[in-house]
Each structure stands twice: as C-alpha cells, then as structure tokens.
Coordinates of C-alpha atoms and ligand atoms in Angstrom, one line a residue:
M573 CA 218.0 94.1 242.7
S574 CA 217.2 94.5 246.4
R575 CA 220.7 93.3 247.1
L576 CA 222.2 95.8 244.7
L577 CA 220.2 98.8 246.0
A578 CA 220.9 97.9 249.6
R579 CA 224.6 97.6 248.8
W580 CA 224.5 101.0 247.1
G581 CA 223.3 102.6 250.3
H582 CA 219.5 102.7 249.8
S583 CA 216.9 101.6 252.3
V584 CA 215.1 98.7 250.8
V585 CA 212.1 96.7 252.0
L586 CA 211.2 93.5 250.0
L587 CA 207.7 92.3 250.4
T588 CA 207.0 88.8 249.4
R589 CA 204.0 86.6 249.9
P590 CA 204.2 83.3 251.8
L591 CA 204.7 80.2 249.6
T592 CA 201.4 79.3 248.0
G593 CA 201.7 75.5 248.4
H594 CA 201.5 75.3 244.6
P595 CA 204.3 72.9 243.4
A596 CA 207.4 74.7 242.3
L597 CA 208.6 74.4 238.7
A598 CA 212.1 73.4 237.7
E599 CA 213.7 75.8 235.2
S600 CA 216.7 75.8 233.0
V601 CA 219.1 78.8 233.4
P602 CA 221.6 78.9 230.5
P603 CA 225.4 79.5 231.0
S604 CA 225.4 83.1 229.7
T605 CA 223.3 84.1 232.8
R606 CA 226.6 83.9 234.7
K607 CA 227.4 87.4 233.4
L608 CA 224.3 88.7 235.1
F609 CA 225.0 86.8 238.3
A610 CA 228.4 88.4 238.3
L611 CA 226.8 91.9 237.7
L612 CA 224.6 91.2 240.7
G613 CA 227.5 90.0 242.7
I614 CA 226.2 86.5 243.3
A615 CA 228.0 84.3 240.8
Q616 CA 230.0 82.5 243.5
E617 CA 226.9 81.9 245.7
I618 CA 225.0 80.4 242.7
D619 CA 227.9 78.1 241.9
D620 CA 228.1 77.0 245.5
A621 CA 224.4 76.2 245.7
G622 CA 224.9 72.9 243.9
F623 CA 222.1 73.2 241.3
F624 CA 222.1 70.4 238.8
P625 CA 224.3 71.5 235.8
A626 CA 222.7 72.3 232.5
R627 CA 225.0 71.0 229.7
G628 CA 222.9 71.5 226.6
N629 CA 219.7 70.7 224.8
L630 CA 218.3 67.8 222.9
V631 CA 216.1 69.2 220.2
R632 CA 213.4 67.7 218.0
W633 CA 211.7 70.6 216.3
G634 CA 209.3 70.6 213.4
D635 CA 210.3 67.9 210.9
A636 CA 214.0 68.1 211.6
P637 CA 215.7 65.0 213.1
L638 CA 216.7 64.8 216.8
R639 CA 219.8 66.8 217.4
R640 CA 222.0 67.6 220.3
A641 CA 223.2 71.1 221.0
D642 CA 225.8 71.1 223.8
F643 CA 226.9 74.3 225.5
A644 CA 230.5 75.3 224.9
P645 CA 233.0 73.0 226.6
G646 CA 233.6 74.2 230.2
S647 CA 230.5 76.3 230.4
A648 CA 227.4 75.0 232.2
G649 CA 224.2 76.5 233.2
H650 CA 221.9 75.4 236.0
H651 CA 218.6 73.4 236.4
V652 CA 217.0 75.1 239.3
I653 CA 214.0 74.1 241.4
R654 CA 212.4 77.5 241.9
D655 CA 211.7 77.2 245.6
A656 CA 215.4 76.7 246.3
F657 CA 216.6 79.3 243.8
D658 CA 214.2 82.0 245.0
G659 CA 215.0 81.2 248.7
L660 CA 218.7 81.7 247.9
L661 CA 218.0 85.1 246.2
L662 CA 216.0 86.3 249.2
D663 CA 218.7 85.2 251.6
L664 CA 221.3 87.1 249.5
A665 CA 219.1 90.3 249.5
E666 CA 218.7 90.1 253.3
E667 CA 222.4 89.5 253.8
A668 CA 223.2 92.7 251.8
G669 CA 221.0 94.8 254.1
A670 CA 217.5 94.7 252.5
E671 CA 214.7 94.1 255.0
V672 CA 212.8 91.1 253.8
R673 CA 209.2 90.6 254.9
R674 CA 208.3 87.0 253.9
D675 CA 204.6 87.0 254.8
A676 CA 203.5 90.2 253.0
T677 CA 200.9 89.9 250.3
V678 CA 200.7 93.2 248.5
R679 CA 197.2 94.3 247.7
R680 CA 197.5 97.6 245.9
L681 CA 199.6 100.6 245.3
A682 CA 198.2 104.1 246.0
K683 CA 199.9 107.3 245.5
V684 CA 199.9 109.8 248.4
A685 CA 198.0 112.9 247.4
C686 CA 200.1 116.0 247.8
G687 CA 200.2 119.5 246.6
D688 CA 203.8 120.5 245.9
E689 CA 206.1 119.2 243.3
G690 CA 209.3 117.4 244.4
E691 CA 209.9 113.7 244.7
E692 CA 210.2 113.7 248.5
Q693 CA 206.5 114.8 248.5
H694 CA 205.5 112.1 246.0
P695 CA 206.0 108.8 248.0
Q696 CA 204.3 105.7 246.8
R697 CA 202.0 103.9 249.3
V698 CA 201.9 100.2 249.2
E699 CA 199.1 98.3 251.1
Y700 CA 199.8 94.7 252.0
E701 CA 198.4 91.9 254.2
D702 CA 200.9 91.5 257.0
G703 CA 200.4 87.7 257.7
H704 CA 198.4 88.3 260.9
G705 CA 195.2 89.2 259.2
G706 CA 195.9 92.9 259.3
I707 CA 196.5 95.5 256.5
A708 CA 199.8 97.3 256.7
V709 CA 201.1 100.3 254.8
L710 CA 204.5 101.1 253.5
E711 CA 205.6 104.4 252.0
A712 CA 208.5 104.6 249.6
R713 CA 210.0 106.8 247.0
F714 CA 210.0 104.0 244.4
V715 CA 208.0 100.8 244.1
L716 CA 209.5 98.1 242.0
D717 CA 206.8 95.6 241.0
C718 CA 208.5 92.2 240.8
S719 CA 205.3 90.2 241.4
G720 CA 205.5 88.2 238.1
R721 CA 202.3 87.2 236.4
A722 CA 200.3 88.5 239.4
G723 CA 201.3 92.0 238.2
V724 CA 200.2 94.0 241.2
I725 CA 200.7 97.3 239.4
A726 CA 200.7 96.1 235.8
N727 CA 197.4 94.2 236.0
A728 CA 195.5 97.3 236.9
E729 CA 195.8 99.0 233.5
L730 CA 199.2 98.4 231.9
R731 CA 199.2 94.7 230.9
V732 CA 198.7 93.9 227.2
H733 CA 197.8 90.2 226.6
D734 CA 198.6 88.3 223.5
Q735 CA 195.0 87.3 222.6
S736 CA 196.0 84.9 219.8
N737 CA 196.8 82.0 222.1
A738 CA 196.7 80.7 225.6
T739 CA 199.4 78.4 227.0
V740 CA 199.0 76.0 229.9
A741 CA 202.0 74.0 231.2
L742 CA 201.2 70.6 232.8
A743 CA 204.2 69.5 234.8
G744 CA 205.2 66.2 236.4
V745 CA 208.2 64.8 238.1
W746 CA 209.6 61.4 237.0
R747 CA 212.1 59.2 238.8
A748 CA 214.2 56.6 237.1
D749 CA 213.5 53.0 238.1
A750 CA 216.3 51.3 240.0
G751 CA 218.8 49.9 237.5
A752 CA 217.7 52.2 234.7
P753 CA 220.5 53.8 232.6
P754 CA 221.8 57.1 233.9
A755 CA 219.7 60.1 233.1
E756 CA 220.4 62.0 229.9
P757 CA 222.0 65.2 231.3
C758 CA 220.4 67.5 228.7
T759 CA 217.1 69.3 228.5
L760 CA 214.8 68.0 225.8
V761 CA 212.6 70.3 223.8
E762 CA 210.2 68.7 221.2
S763 CA 207.4 70.1 219.1
Y764 CA 204.5 67.9 218.2
R765 CA 201.3 68.5 216.2
D766 CA 199.3 70.5 218.7
G767 CA 201.7 71.3 221.6
W768 CA 205.3 70.9 222.7
A769 CA 207.2 69.0 225.5
W770 CA 210.0 70.3 227.7
S771 CA 212.0 68.2 230.1
M772 CA 215.1 68.7 232.3
P773 CA 216.9 66.6 234.8
V774 CA 217.3 67.9 238.3
S775 CA 219.3 65.1 239.7
D776 CA 220.9 61.8 238.3
T777 CA 217.6 60.0 238.8
S778 CA 214.9 62.7 238.7
R779 CA 213.6 64.9 235.9
Y780 CA 210.7 67.3 235.3
L781 CA 208.7 66.8 232.1
T782 CA 206.2 69.5 231.1
M783 CA 203.6 69.4 228.4
M784 CA 202.7 72.8 226.9
I785 CA 199.2 72.9 225.5
D786 CA 196.6 75.4 224.5
P787 CA 193.1 74.6 225.9
R788 CA 191.5 76.4 223.0
R789 CA 193.5 74.6 220.3
T790 CA 195.1 71.4 221.5
E791 CA 192.9 68.4 220.9
L792 CA 192.6 67.3 224.5
L793 CA 191.3 64.3 226.4
K794 CA 188.7 66.1 228.4
G795 CA 186.9 65.1 231.6
Q796 CA 189.2 62.3 232.7
G797 CA 191.5 64.2 235.1
R798 CA 194.7 66.0 234.7
R799 CA 196.9 63.0 235.0
R800 CA 195.3 61.1 232.1
L801 CA 195.3 64.3 230.0
Y802 CA 199.0 64.8 230.6
L803 CA 199.8 61.2 229.8
A804 CA 197.7 61.4 226.6
E805 CA 199.7 64.4 225.5
L806 CA 202.9 62.6 226.3
E807 CA 201.8 59.8 224.0
K808 CA 201.7 62.3 221.1
T809 CA 205.5 62.9 221.3
R810 CA 208.3 60.9 219.7
E811 CA 211.2 61.6 222.0
A812 CA 209.8 62.7 225.4
R813 CA 207.9 59.5 226.0
H814 CA 211.1 57.5 225.4
L815 CA 213.0 59.7 227.8
V816 CA 210.8 58.5 230.7
A817 CA 210.1 55.0 229.4
D818 CA 212.2 53.6 232.3
A819 CA 210.9 56.0 234.9
R820 CA 207.9 56.4 237.1
L821 CA 205.7 59.5 237.4
E822 CA 206.1 60.3 241.1
S823 CA 204.2 63.6 241.5
D824 CA 200.8 64.9 240.9
I825 CA 200.4 66.9 237.7
S826 CA 200.6 70.6 238.4
G827 CA 199.1 73.3 236.0
H828 CA 200.8 76.6 235.3
T829 CA 199.7 79.5 233.1
A830 CA 202.3 80.3 230.5
S831 CA 200.5 82.7 228.1
Q832 CA 202.4 85.7 226.9
Y833 CA 201.9 89.4 227.6
T834 CA 203.7 92.7 227.6
A835 CA 203.0 96.1 229.1
S836 CA 201.9 99.4 227.5
R837 CA 204.5 101.1 229.8
F838 CA 207.2 99.6 232.0
A839 CA 208.0 102.6 234.2
G840 CA 206.3 105.7 235.4
D841 CA 206.4 108.2 238.2
G842 CA 207.8 106.3 241.1
F843 CA 207.2 102.7 239.8
L844 CA 208.9 100.2 237.6
L845 CA 207.7 96.8 236.3
V846 CA 210.5 94.3 236.7
G847 CA 210.8 90.9 235.1
D848 CA 207.6 89.0 234.5
A849 CA 205.6 91.8 236.1
G850 CA 206.3 93.7 232.9
S851 CA 206.3 91.0 230.2
F852 CA 206.2 87.2 229.8
I853 CA 208.0 85.5 226.9
D854 CA 207.4 82.0 225.7
P855 CA 209.2 79.5 228.0
L856 CA 210.4 77.9 224.8
A857 CA 213.4 80.2 224.9
S858 CA 214.4 79.2 228.4
A859 CA 215.3 82.8 229.0
G860 CA 212.7 84.0 231.5
V861 CA 215.0 83.9 234.5
K862 CA 217.8 85.6 232.5
K863 CA 215.4 88.3 231.3
A864 CA 214.1 88.9 234.8
L865 CA 217.7 89.2 236.2
A866 CA 218.7 91.6 233.5
S867 CA 215.5 93.6 234.1
A868 CA 216.3 93.6 237.9
W869 CA 219.8 94.9 237.3
L870 CA 218.7 97.7 235.0
A871 CA 215.9 98.6 237.4
A872 CA 218.4 99.0 240.2
V873 CA 220.6 101.2 238.1
A874 CA 217.6 103.3 237.0
V875 CA 216.3 103.8 240.5
H876 CA 219.8 104.6 241.8
T877 CA 220.2 107.1 239.0
C878 CA 216.9 108.8 239.8
I879 CA 217.9 109.2 243.5
A880 CA 221.5 110.1 243.0
T881 CA 221.0 112.3 240.0
P882 CA 217.5 113.7 240.1
A883 CA 218.1 115.7 236.8
M884 CA 218.4 112.3 235.0
R885 CA 215.2 110.9 236.4
D886 CA 213.1 111.1 233.2
V887 CA 216.0 109.8 231.1
A888 CA 216.6 106.9 233.4
L889 CA 212.9 105.8 233.5
E890 CA 212.6 106.1 229.8
F891 CA 215.7 104.1 229.2
F892 CA 214.4 101.3 231.4
D893 CA 211.1 101.4 229.6
S894 CA 212.6 101.3 226.1
R895 CA 215.0 98.5 227.1
E896 CA 212.2 96.3 228.5
R897 CA 210.1 96.9 225.3
A898 CA 213.1 96.0 223.1
T899 CA 213.7 92.9 225.1
W900 CA 210.2 91.6 224.7
L901 CA 210.2 92.4 221.0
G902 CA 213.6 90.7 220.6
H903 CA 212.2 87.5 222.1
R904 CA 209.1 87.6 220.0
R905 CA 211.3 87.7 216.9
H906 CA 213.5 84.9 218.3
T907 CA 210.5 82.6 218.8
A908 CA 208.6 83.5 215.6
R909 CA 211.0 81.4 213.6
Y910 CA 210.3 78.3 215.7
Y911 CA 206.6 78.8 215.4
R912 CA 206.9 79.1 211.6
E913 CA 209.0 75.9 211.4
A914 CA 206.5 74.0 213.6
T915 CA 203.6 75.4 211.5
A916 CA 205.3 74.1 208.3
A917 CA 205.9 70.7 209.8
H918 CA 202.7 70.1 211.8
G919 CA 200.2 72.4 210.0
H920 CA 198.1 72.9 213.1
G921 CA 196.3 76.0 214.5
F922 CA 198.3 75.7 217.7
W923 CA 201.4 76.8 215.8
S924 CA 199.9 79.0 213.0
A925 CA 198.2 81.2 215.6
R926 CA 201.5 81.7 217.4
A927 CA 203.4 82.3 214.2
E928 CA 200.9 84.8 213.0
A929 CA 200.9 86.8 216.3
A930 CA 204.7 86.8 216.6
G931 CA 205.0 87.8 212.9
D932 CA 203.3 91.1 213.8
V933 CA 206.5 92.3 215.4
G934 CA 208.6 92.1 212.2
A935 CA 210.0 88.6 212.3
P936 CA 212.3 87.6 209.5
T937 CA 210.7 85.9 206.5
L938 CA 210.5 82.2 206.0
P939 CA 213.3 81.9 203.4
E940 CA 215.7 83.6 205.8
A941 CA 214.7 81.3 208.6
A942 CA 215.1 78.3 206.3
R943 CA 218.7 79.3 205.5
T944 CA 219.8 78.8 209.1
P945 CA 220.4 75.1 209.5
A946 CA 220.5 74.6 213.3
L947 CA 217.1 74.7 215.1
D948 CA 217.4 75.1 218.8
P949 CA 214.6 77.0 220.4
A950 CA 216.2 76.9 223.8
A951 CA 219.6 78.1 222.4
E952 CA 221.3 81.1 224.1
V953 CA 219.3 84.3 223.5
H954 CA 221.1 87.6 223.3
I955 CA 219.2 90.2 225.3
P956 CA 219.4 93.5 223.3
V957 CA 219.9 97.0 224.7
P958 CA 217.7 99.7 223.3
T959 CA 220.5 101.4 221.4
E960 CA 222.0 98.2 220.0
P961 CA 220.9 97.5 216.4
D962 CA 219.6 94.1 215.4
I963 CA 222.9 92.0 215.4
A964 CA 221.4 89.1 213.5
A965 CA 220.3 91.5 210.7
L966 CA 223.7 93.2 210.6
R967 CA 225.4 89.8 210.2
Q968 CA 223.5 89.4 206.9
D969 CA 223.6 93.1 205.9
P970 CA 225.2 93.4 202.4
D971 CA 227.0 96.6 203.3
V972 CA 228.6 95.0 206.3
L973 CA 229.5 91.8 204.5
R974 CA 231.1 93.9 201.7
A975 CA 233.1 96.0 204.2
F976 CA 234.3 92.8 205.9
S977 CA 235.5 91.3 202.6
E978 CA 237.3 94.5 201.7
L979 CA 238.9 94.7 205.1
R980 CA 240.2 91.1 204.7
A981 CA 241.6 91.8 201.2
A982 CA 243.2 95.2 202.1
P983 CA 247.0 94.9 202.4
A984 CA 247.0 98.0 204.8
I985 CA 244.4 100.2 206.4
C986 CA 244.0 103.9 207.1
L987 CA 240.7 104.3 209.0
L988 CA 239.3 107.8 209.3
P989 CA 236.0 109.1 210.6
A990 CA 233.6 109.2 207.6
P991 CA 232.1 112.6 206.6
G992 CA 228.6 111.5 207.7
L993 CA 229.6 110.4 211.2
R994 CA 227.7 112.1 214.0
R995 CA 228.4 111.8 217.8
P996 CA 225.1 112.3 219.7
R997 CA 224.9 112.0 223.5
L998 CA 222.4 109.3 224.4
P999 CA 221.6 107.3 227.6
A1000 CA 223.9 104.4 228.5
V1001 CA 224.7 102.5 231.6
R1002 CA 228.0 103.4 233.2
G1003 CA 228.7 101.5 236.4
R1004 CA 225.6 102.0 238.6
R1005 CA 224.2 105.0 236.8
I1006 CA 222.5 105.9 233.5
V1007 CA 224.4 108.7 231.9
L1008 CA 224.3 110.6 228.7
D1009 CA 227.2 109.2 226.8
E1010 CA 228.7 109.7 223.4
H1011 CA 227.3 107.4 220.7
L1012 CA 227.9 107.1 217.0
A1013 CA 225.3 107.7 214.3
S1014 CA 225.2 107.9 210.5
A1015 CA 222.5 108.1 207.9
A1016 CA 222.5 104.2 207.8
L1017 CA 222.2 103.9 211.6
P1018 CA 220.4 107.1 212.6
D1019 CA 219.4 106.0 216.1
G1020 CA 222.9 105.9 217.4
V1021 CA 224.9 103.1 218.8
R1022 CA 227.5 102.9 221.6
F1023 CA 228.4 99.2 221.9
L1024 CA 228.2 96.3 219.5
R1025 CA 228.7 93.0 221.2
D1026 CA 230.6 94.7 223.9
V1027 CA 232.9 96.6 221.5
D1028 CA 233.1 100.2 222.5
L1029 CA 232.6 102.0 219.2
P1030 CA 233.6 105.6 220.1
S1031 CA 236.9 104.3 221.5
L1032 CA 237.5 102.2 218.5
V1033 CA 236.9 105.1 216.1
E1034 CA 239.2 107.3 218.2
M1035 CA 242.2 104.9 217.9
A1036 CA 241.5 103.4 214.5
G1037 CA 243.5 106.0 212.5
S1038 CA 246.8 105.2 214.3
F1039 CA 247.3 101.8 212.9
D1040 CA 247.9 100.4 209.4
Q1041 CA 247.2 96.8 210.2
V1042 CA 244.1 95.3 211.6
P1043 CA 245.9 92.8 214.0
D1044 CA 247.8 95.8 215.5
L1045 CA 244.6 97.8 216.0
Y1046 CA 243.0 94.7 217.6
Q1047 CA 245.9 94.3 220.0
A1048 CA 245.9 97.9 220.9
Y1049 CA 242.1 97.8 221.6
L1050 CA 242.7 94.8 223.9
D1051 CA 245.5 96.6 225.7
R1052 CA 243.8 100.0 226.1
V1053 CA 240.0 99.4 226.2
A1054 CA 238.7 95.9 227.0
T1055 CA 238.8 92.2 226.1
V1056 CA 236.6 91.3 223.2
S1057 CA 236.7 88.3 220.9
L1058 CA 238.3 88.8 217.4
P1059 CA 235.0 87.9 215.6
D1060 CA 233.1 90.6 217.6
F1061 CA 235.9 93.1 217.0
L1062 CA 236.0 92.4 213.2
G1063 CA 232.2 92.5 213.1
A1064 CA 232.1 95.9 214.8
L1065 CA 234.8 97.3 212.5
S1066 CA 232.9 96.0 209.4
V1067 CA 229.7 97.7 210.7
L1068 CA 231.6 101.0 211.2
L1069 CA 232.9 100.8 207.6
G1070 CA 229.7 99.4 206.1
K1071 CA 227.4 101.9 207.8
G1072 CA 229.2 105.1 206.9
M1073 CA 231.0 105.8 210.2
L1074 CA 234.6 105.0 209.1
T1075 CA 236.3 105.1 205.8
N1076 CA 239.3 103.2 204.8
E1077 CA 241.7 105.3 202.8
P1078 CA 245.1 103.5 202.5
Q1079 CA 247.9 105.8 201.5
G1080 CA 247.8 105.1 197.8
D1081 CA 244.1 105.9 197.6
R1082 CA 244.4 109.4 199.1
R1083 CA 244.2 112.4 196.8
Ligands
LIG1402 C1 205.9 76.4 232.6 C2 207.0 77.4 232.6 C3 208.3 77.0 232.4 C4 209.4 77.9 232.4 N1 210.6 77.5 232.2 C5 211.6 78.4 232.2 C6 213.0 77.9 232.0 O1 213.2 76.7 231.8 N2 214.0 78.8 232.1 C7 213.7 80.2 232.4 O2 214.7 81.0 232.4 N3 212.5 80.6 232.6 C8 211.4 79.7 232.5 N4 210.2 80.2 232.8 C9 210.0 81.6 233.0 C10 210.3 82.0 234.4 O3 209.6 81.3 235.3 C11 210.0 83.5 234.6 O4 210.3 84.3 233.5 C12 210.8 84.0 235.9 O5 210.4 83.3 237.0 C13 210.4 85.5 236.1 O6 210.9 85.9 237.4 P1 210.2 87.0 238.2 O7 211.0 87.2 239.4 O8 210.0 88.2 237.3 O9 208.7 86.5 238.5 P2 208.3 85.3 239.4 O10 209.4 84.2 239.4 O11 207.0 84.9 239.0 O12 208.3 85.9 240.9 C14 207.3 86.7 241.4 C15 207.3 86.7 242.9 O13 206.3 87.6 243.3 C16 205.6 87.1 244.4 N5 204.3 87.7 244.4 C17 203.3 87.6 243.5 N6 202.2 88.4 243.9 C18 202.6 88.9 245.1 C19 201.9 89.8 245.9 N7 200.7 90.2 245.7 N8 202.5 90.2 247.1 C20 203.8 89.8 247.3 N9 204.5 88.9 246.5 C21 203.9 88.5 245.4 C22 205.5 85.6 244.0 O14 205.2 84.8 245.2 C23 206.9 85.4 243.5 O15 207.8 85.1 244.5 C24 209.1 79.3 232.7 C25 207.8 79.7 233.0 C26 206.8 78.8 233.0 C27 205.4 79.3 233.3

C-alpha cells in the first residue's frame, strides 16, 4: 500500500515499531495471492525471495478420512516466515519512495482542531515514540491503520469482538531427525475433539506445528508449563503427531492470540482500518495475508481517489468500508461450514460455540454443506467485492441452472436486453481510482452488479445481440474485452438470463 501510494506520487511515511522479540509465525500464502502481488507490483520480488513453496493441503476434518488437496499443477503458493516476509515488504515500500521509520511505536491518533471546512485544514495528527525515548508527532491528510491486532485506531471504539470464543495458537518448530524421510511438502489441517492442529513445512527438514485451543473450552493440562500443555494437545490428534514422529521439537512454544473480531466502521474522515487492524478471520482459512493485501490495495485506491478526485471522497471511503465488511462476512460464511462439520463429528462446545456464532451471519444450512463432498478448510477463498453477489449461491440458484440448461440445448441464440434491465451507476475500481461505473440490475438482483468472476457484464450485454452462437460470442468477448475462462463466461451468461437481465429470443420465437 505504501509502495503503491508512493509510486502514484504521494508523500508516504510508514511508521512501524521495532521487532518485539516475540517469535515469528510461519504462514501459508495460497497461489491465488499472486494476483494481488501482481496488482501491488511485487510478484517477481516475492518469487525471487525463495520462500518454501506451498503445494497443497492434507486435510483431516470432522469424521472424514484424511485427504490430500493439491493446488492446480504449476501453481504454488508460499510458506513464509513472517519476519522475512514483512522485512521484504518494508524494503519494497522504501524502494518505491515511502519513508520508512522502523523504530516508531504509534501511541495515538488525534485530530487537529480547526475551524474551517476543507480537507487541507483537517490533517490527522499521529503521536509516536521515536525510539530514543521521545514522543514525536506527524501530521497527515490520511492515516491508514495497519497495526493488526494492536488496532491503534480501531481498539479505541470501533472494534467488535466475537464474544462466543477465544482462540490461542501455541506454535512450535520441529526439525526432522537425520535420516528421517523427506518432509511432506503440504500443510496439514486437522480438527480434533476440542481444538485443531495446523502445520506447514518451511524447509525440507523443518516445519511449524501450531495447536489452536480455546482456554475457556478446550480441556487443558493446566499448571505444568506451556510445552507440556502443547504436547498434550498434540497427543489428541491422529495425523499431526505422526507428522512429527521422526522429528524433534527444537523451539520454545510461543503463544499467539487468534480470536476473531471485526469493526463497526472501517473508514472515516481521514482514516482507514487496513487488514487485521479492521478485522481478523479464523486462521483456518489461511487467507489472512491475502485479505490484508487486498485490503491494502483497495485502501491505496480509496486514498488516491480522495486526493485526486475530492468530489468522490465519500463514495470512495464508503466503498472501502462496505468491501471490508463484505469480506469479513464472506469469510465467516466460509468457515461456518467447517465449524458445523466439526460439531457434528466431535460434539464439543469448542466447535458448537463457533458454529453458532458464525451461523448468525447467514451461513448455509447443514444439508447444503453436507451435499458438498470435499472438505478443505484451507482451500482457496474467493474474496468478494461489495457489488458481487454470492457466487456460491448463484451456482445453485434454480433460475441460473435452468438458464444454463436452456442455453446448452438451444440450437441458436438471439440475446436481447430484458425489459426489466436497469443500468445504475455505482462505485467500482478502475485502475487506481474508484469511479461511478455502469452496473446492471434487475428485480432479481436489485443491488446491481458489474463483474461476475471477472466477466464484465455491461460489455457482455452490449455485444450479446450480435451473435447467434455461444462459441462465437465467447470468442468475440475474448478478442474485444478480456480473457476469462469458459466456465466463468457461461456462468455469467446464465446469471444474466436467469436473473432477468437478458432474454433469449431465437428467430422462430419472435412475434
Ligand atoms: C496463529 C495464526 C496463524 C495464522 N496463519 C495464517 C496463514 O497460514 N495464512 C495467512 O494468510 N494468514 C494467517 N494468519 C493471519 C495473518 O497473520 C494476518 O491476517 C496478517 O498478518 C494480517 O496482516 P496485517 O499487516 O494486517 O497485520 P500484522 O501482520 O499483524 O501487522 C501489523 C504490523 O503493525 C505493527 N504495529 C502494531 N502496533 C503498532 C504500533 N503501535 N506502532 C507501530 N507499529 C505497530 C506490528 O509490529 C506489525 O508489523 C494467522 C494468524 C495467526 C494468529
């Protein structure tokens, strides 16, 4: 974010506190994050950094047998040790022109009192410890709080905690004994009765193994030290303990809070809550880094819009706010299914409390979850944009499925805008700005939609009437608009037809 804003000509100061001495975690960054790295202009640098490749997940969830879910051939993510990853991102921000102050612990944000309206007279005032025992002050037009769980701005009054549960992660590093078989190159995620285990290799011989527990619900071995507690939890697992059977625990056990929270508001006059400063999702999804990067990219776009197009300031901040909210809710829905599966299998309060809380945000019902065979909590998560409808729901929507079957059966097409089609102008990202852009809406999708899985719907509606065969329409879309996969294209077309935005009236059917 600092890198982008600096590249776009803004004066950026990045304040970050010195390393705390707390052991760094290793985290898994899935392959789809590459798209974000590319948006941020750092894909090559990440590739060159030599992080251990992430090739897929071993999953033992609920009462399902152990299964392996490899990422698509040729695509790998990264297993990053956060110290190294964060250091690289700071270097890249600095290289782009951001001024990085690495010994600055921010204490508070105070708005400068002023009389007149106008953003130049409304700077934010950040107070921080300067590393030499002094307090320094920085004034800025925008403050982007990226302080993670510390939540310098959020914690004051905006943070909303999930009171239903508390999660603590106990992490240890294991090294394979000499002569042991080569490390399994996958992550492992495994639920057990009153917690879950998460492990990932960071080299051919070394792997992190983390036990996720709830001090209020997990039945813990108390009073005998963190190491014994950790090992006692490990003993409850079926797979994780075998994974490290030929390895030695070479680190102390570090503790990390991993409880979930969100914010009542993600942006306001002159500030934005970015990444974990705004919300924290269950690490089960392995999507926290991806979510933080997406948030950082959109925050940069929103701030750039506010400065370059002051008339769009309110729209831009509201767009950021609604996207962050939608992202958090989307993740809650994603994890709710896994909580319910684990509740069904283990029947413990650890899981039922989580299932109940996540269910509050409108998760699908059990029969629907049970219909989907593959359980992979750490599978790739699609990060929604505010104006994109729920893709998973659309895939099962009877109107969309019917439209898809009719499209496949039709010998020819003649696609015309449906009488109920509306074209409202709503916020969307174009390049580095948020603009008001044409969307499509109908009685069935009243909130308006611009893209569905990267398919540009207004462009598709515009050109649809000129073709009488779907393959020709698809080829023309590829030539004139953008590359999208055939399944995504057919899905978008089926939504347009099923949701009353297009009609298909082949010649013989016309009156
Ligand atoms: C146990 C556990 C396992 C996880 N596993 C994964 C995983 O496998 N994959 C994944 O994608 N995500 C994982 N996550 C989530 C991931 O860590 C976060 O979502 C991600 O780090 C968010 O990035 P961020 O930049 O918003 O916040 P952070 O990474 O927390 O960065 C915040 C920064 O702000 C600095 N800071 C804090 N306070 C101040 C202050 N007062 N002044 C100055 N600087 C300050 C901190 O030093 C830090 O550098 C895991 C989280 C936990 C707890």
